[in-house]
PDB file of C-alpha atoms and ligand atoms in Angstrom:
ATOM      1  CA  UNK A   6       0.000   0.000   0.000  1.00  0.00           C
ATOM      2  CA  UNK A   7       1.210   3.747  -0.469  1.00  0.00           C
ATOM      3  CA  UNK A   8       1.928   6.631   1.599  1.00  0.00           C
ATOM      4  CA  UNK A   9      -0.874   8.700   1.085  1.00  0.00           C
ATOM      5  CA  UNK A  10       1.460  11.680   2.126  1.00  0.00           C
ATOM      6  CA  UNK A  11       4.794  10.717   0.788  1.00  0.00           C
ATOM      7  CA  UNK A  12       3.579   8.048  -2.023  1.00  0.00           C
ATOM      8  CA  UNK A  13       6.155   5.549  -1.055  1.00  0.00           C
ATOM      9  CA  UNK A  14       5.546   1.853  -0.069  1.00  0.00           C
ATOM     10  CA  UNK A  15       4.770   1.294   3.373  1.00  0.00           C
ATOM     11  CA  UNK A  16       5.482  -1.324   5.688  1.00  0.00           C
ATOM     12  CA  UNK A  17       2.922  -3.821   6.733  1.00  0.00           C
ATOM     13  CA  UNK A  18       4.042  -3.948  10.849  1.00  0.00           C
ATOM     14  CA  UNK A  19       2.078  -7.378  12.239  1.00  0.00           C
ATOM     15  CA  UNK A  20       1.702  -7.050  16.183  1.00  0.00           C
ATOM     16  CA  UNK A  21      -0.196  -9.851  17.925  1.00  0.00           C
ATOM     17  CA  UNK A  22      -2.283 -10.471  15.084  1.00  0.00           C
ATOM     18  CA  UNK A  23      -3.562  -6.866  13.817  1.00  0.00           C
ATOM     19  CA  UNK A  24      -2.054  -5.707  10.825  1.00  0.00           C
ATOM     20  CA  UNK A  25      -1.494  -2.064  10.238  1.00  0.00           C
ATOM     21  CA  UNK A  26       0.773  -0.491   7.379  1.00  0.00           C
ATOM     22  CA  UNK A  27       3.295   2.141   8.568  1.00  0.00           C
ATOM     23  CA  UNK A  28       5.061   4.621   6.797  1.00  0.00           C
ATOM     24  CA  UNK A  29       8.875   4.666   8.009  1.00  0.00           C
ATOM     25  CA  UNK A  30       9.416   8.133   6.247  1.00  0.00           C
ATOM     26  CA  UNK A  31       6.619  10.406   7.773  1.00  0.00           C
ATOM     27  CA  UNK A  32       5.483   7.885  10.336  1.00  0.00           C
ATOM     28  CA  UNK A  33       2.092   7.900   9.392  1.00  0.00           C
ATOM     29  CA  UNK A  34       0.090   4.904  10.267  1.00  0.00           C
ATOM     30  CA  UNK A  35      -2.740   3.454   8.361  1.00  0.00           C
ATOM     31  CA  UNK A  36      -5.400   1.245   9.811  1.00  0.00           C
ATOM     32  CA  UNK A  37      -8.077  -0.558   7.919  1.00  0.00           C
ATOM     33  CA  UNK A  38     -11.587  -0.405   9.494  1.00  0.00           C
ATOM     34  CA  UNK A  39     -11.693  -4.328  10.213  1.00  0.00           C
ATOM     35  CA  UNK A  40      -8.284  -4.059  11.826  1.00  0.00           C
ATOM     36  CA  UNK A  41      -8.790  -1.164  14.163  1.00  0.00           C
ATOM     37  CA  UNK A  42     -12.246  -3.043  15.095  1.00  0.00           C
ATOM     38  CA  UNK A  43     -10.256  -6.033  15.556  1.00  0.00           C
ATOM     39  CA  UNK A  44      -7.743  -4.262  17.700  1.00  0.00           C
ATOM     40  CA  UNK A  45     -10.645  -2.916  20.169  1.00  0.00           C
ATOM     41  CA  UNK A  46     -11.911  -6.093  20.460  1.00  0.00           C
ATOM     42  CA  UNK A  47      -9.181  -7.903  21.335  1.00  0.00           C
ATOM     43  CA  UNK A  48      -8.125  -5.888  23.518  1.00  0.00           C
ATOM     44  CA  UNK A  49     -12.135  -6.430  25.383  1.00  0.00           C
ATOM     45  CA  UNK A  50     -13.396  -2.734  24.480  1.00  0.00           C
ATOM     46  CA  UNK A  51     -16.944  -3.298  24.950  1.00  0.00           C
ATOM     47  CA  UNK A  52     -19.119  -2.086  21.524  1.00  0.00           C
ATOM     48  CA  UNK A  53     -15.965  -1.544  19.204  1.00  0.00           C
ATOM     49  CA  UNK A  54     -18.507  -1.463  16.180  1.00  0.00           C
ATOM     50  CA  UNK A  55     -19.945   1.343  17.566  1.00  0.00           C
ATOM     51  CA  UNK A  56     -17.116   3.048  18.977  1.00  0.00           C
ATOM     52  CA  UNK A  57     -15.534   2.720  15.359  1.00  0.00           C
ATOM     53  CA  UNK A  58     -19.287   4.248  14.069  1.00  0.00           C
ATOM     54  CA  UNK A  59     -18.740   6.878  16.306  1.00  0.00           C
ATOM     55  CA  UNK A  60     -15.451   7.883  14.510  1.00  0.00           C
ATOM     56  CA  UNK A  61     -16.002   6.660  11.104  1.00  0.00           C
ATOM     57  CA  UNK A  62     -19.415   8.625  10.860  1.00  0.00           C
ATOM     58  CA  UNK A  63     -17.876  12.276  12.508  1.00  0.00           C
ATOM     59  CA  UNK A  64     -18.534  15.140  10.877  1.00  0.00           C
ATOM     60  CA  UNK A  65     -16.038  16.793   8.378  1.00  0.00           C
ATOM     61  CA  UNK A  66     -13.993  19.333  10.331  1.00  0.00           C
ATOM     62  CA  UNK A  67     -13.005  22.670   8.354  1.00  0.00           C
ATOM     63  CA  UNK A  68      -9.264  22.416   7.737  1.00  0.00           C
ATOM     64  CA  UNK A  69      -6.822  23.991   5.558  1.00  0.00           C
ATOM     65  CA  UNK A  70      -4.650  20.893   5.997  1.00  0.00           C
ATOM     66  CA  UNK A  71      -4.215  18.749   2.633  1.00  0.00           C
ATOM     67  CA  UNK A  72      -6.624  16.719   1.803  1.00  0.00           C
ATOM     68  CA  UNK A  73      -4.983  12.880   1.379  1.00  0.00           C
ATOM     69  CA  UNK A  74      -6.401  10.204  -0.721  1.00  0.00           C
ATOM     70  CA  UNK A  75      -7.500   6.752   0.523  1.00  0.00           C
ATOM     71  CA  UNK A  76      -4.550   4.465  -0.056  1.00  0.00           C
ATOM     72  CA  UNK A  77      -7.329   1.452  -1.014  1.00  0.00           C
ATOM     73  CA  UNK A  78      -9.961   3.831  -3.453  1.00  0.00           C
ATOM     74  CA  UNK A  79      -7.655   6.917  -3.905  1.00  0.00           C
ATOM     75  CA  UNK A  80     -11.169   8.665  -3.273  1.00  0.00           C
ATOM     76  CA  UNK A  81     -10.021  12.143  -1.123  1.00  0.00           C
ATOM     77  CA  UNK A  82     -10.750  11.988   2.707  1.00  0.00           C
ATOM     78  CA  UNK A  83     -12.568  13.492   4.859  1.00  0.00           C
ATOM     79  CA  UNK A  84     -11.031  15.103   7.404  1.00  0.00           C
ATOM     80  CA  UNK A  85     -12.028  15.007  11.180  1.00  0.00           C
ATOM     81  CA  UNK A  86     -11.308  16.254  14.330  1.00  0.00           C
ATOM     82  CA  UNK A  87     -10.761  14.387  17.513  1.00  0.00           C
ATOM     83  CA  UNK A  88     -10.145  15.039  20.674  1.00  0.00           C
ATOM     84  CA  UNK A  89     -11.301  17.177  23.490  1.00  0.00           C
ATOM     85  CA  UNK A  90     -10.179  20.417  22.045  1.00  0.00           C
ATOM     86  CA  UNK A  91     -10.579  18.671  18.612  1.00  0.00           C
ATOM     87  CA  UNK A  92      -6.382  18.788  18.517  1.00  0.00           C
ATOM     88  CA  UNK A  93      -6.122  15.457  16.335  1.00  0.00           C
ATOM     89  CA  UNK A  94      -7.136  15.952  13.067  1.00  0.00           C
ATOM     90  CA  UNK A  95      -6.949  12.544  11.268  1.00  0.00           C
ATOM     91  CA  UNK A  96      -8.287  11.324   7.489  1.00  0.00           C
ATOM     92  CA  UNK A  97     -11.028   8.664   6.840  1.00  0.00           C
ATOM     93  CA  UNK A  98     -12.241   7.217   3.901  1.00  0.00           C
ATOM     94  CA  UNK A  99     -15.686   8.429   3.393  1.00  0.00           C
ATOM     95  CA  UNK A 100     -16.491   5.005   2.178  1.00  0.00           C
ATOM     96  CA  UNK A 101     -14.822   4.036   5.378  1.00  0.00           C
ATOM     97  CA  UNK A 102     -11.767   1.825   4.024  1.00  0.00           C
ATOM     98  CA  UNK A 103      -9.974   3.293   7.136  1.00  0.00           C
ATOM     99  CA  UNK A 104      -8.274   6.071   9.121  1.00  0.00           C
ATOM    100  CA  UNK A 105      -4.920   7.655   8.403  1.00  0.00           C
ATOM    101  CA  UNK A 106      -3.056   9.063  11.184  1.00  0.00           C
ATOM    102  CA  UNK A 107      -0.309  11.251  10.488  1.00  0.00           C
ATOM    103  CA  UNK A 108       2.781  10.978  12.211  1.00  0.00           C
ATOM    104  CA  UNK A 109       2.872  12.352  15.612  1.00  0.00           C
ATOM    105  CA  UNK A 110      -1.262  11.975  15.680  1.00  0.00           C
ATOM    106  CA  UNK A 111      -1.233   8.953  16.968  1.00  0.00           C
ATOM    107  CA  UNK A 112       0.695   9.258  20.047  1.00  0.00           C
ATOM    108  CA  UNK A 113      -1.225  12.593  20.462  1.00  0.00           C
ATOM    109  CA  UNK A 114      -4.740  10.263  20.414  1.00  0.00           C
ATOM    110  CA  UNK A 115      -2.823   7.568  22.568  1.00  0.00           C
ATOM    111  CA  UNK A 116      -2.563  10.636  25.061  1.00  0.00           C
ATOM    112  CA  UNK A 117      -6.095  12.107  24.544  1.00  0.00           C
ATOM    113  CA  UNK A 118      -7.674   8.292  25.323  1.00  0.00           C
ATOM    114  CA  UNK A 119      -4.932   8.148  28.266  1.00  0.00           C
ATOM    115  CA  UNK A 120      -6.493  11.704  29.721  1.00  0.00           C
ATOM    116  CA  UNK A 121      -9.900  10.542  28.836  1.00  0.00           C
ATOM    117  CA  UNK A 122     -10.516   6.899  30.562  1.00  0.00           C
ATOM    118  CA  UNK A 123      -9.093   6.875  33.762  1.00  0.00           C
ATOM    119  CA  UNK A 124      -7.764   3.305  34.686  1.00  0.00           C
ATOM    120  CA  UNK A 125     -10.935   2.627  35.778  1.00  0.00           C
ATOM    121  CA  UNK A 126     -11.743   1.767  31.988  1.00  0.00           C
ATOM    122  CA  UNK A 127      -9.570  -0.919  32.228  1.00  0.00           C
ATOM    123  CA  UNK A 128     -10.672  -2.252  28.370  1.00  0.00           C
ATOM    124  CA  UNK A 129      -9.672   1.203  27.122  1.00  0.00           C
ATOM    125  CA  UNK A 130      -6.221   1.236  28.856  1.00  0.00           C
ATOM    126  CA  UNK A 131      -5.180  -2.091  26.909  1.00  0.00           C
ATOM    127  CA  UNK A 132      -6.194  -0.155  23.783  1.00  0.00           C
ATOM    128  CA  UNK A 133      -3.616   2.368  24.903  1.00  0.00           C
ATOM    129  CA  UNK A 134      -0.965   0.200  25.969  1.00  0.00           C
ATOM    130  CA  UNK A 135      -1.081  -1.851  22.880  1.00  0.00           C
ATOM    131  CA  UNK A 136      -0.793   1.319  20.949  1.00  0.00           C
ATOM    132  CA  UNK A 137       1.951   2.392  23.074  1.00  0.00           C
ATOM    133  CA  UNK A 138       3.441  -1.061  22.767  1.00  0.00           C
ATOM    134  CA  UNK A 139       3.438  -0.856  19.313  1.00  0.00           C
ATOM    135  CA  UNK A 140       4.616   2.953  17.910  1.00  0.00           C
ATOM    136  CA  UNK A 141       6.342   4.015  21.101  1.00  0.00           C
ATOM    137  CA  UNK A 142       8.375   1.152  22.130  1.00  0.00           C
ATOM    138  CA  UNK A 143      10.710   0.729  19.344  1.00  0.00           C
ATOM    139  CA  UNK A 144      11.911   4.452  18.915  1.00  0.00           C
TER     140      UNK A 144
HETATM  141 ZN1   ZN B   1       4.670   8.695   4.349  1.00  0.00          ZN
HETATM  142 ZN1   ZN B   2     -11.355   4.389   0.459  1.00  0.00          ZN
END
């Protein structure tokens, strides 16, 4: 799959069975729909479908920031903010392929869901750590 920023290959990084492609020059991460849903569940998020809804159907936030194209229909995305201050601005497919993270957004959402569920939402803490696990561990 390609960058949608850079347009170079990326690299498919496997981590306890969820695929995502990463892209080693802007470290932008791409997740397909069915492997971010697969990611909350495993990792016991009660209602991922419908916390993945919840993002997938946001509404477009106004942005001057490029617009990328889906690396699966090359369709433009819509861009969305996230967030409590709606910091993270992140790129789905409106035909919801997936999300594209650009790098440094990730870590800043890892943060946000960190700030957001206290321990106490233990489900949403192994989302976290996983993430954390995966894109903060080997830098
Ligand atoms: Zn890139
Ligand atoms: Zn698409």
């Amino acid at each position: 799959m390609i960058c949608p920023v850079c347009k170079y290959d990326m690299i498919v990084v496997e981590y306890h069975d969820i695929e995502l492609d990463y892209c080693n020059r802007c470290k932008g991460v791409w997740f397909d729909s069915g492997e971010l849903e697969l990611l909350l569940e495993s990792r016991g998020l009660e209602e991922p479908k419908a916390f993945l809804d919840g993002i997938l159907n946001s509404q477009e936030a106004a942005s001057s920031e490029k617009k990328r194209d889906c690396p699966i229909c090359g369709h433009k995305m819509k861009k969305t903010a996230i967030g409590r201050q709606s910091e993270i601005l992140i790129d789905i497919c409106r035909d919801k392929h997936g999300l594209w993270f650009d790098g440094g957004e990730l870590s800043q959402l890892i943060r946000h869901l960190a700030g957001e569920h206290p321990p106490k939402h233990d489900s949403r803490e192994q989302v976290i750590s996983f993430l954390e696990e995966v894109f903060e561990a080997p830098q």
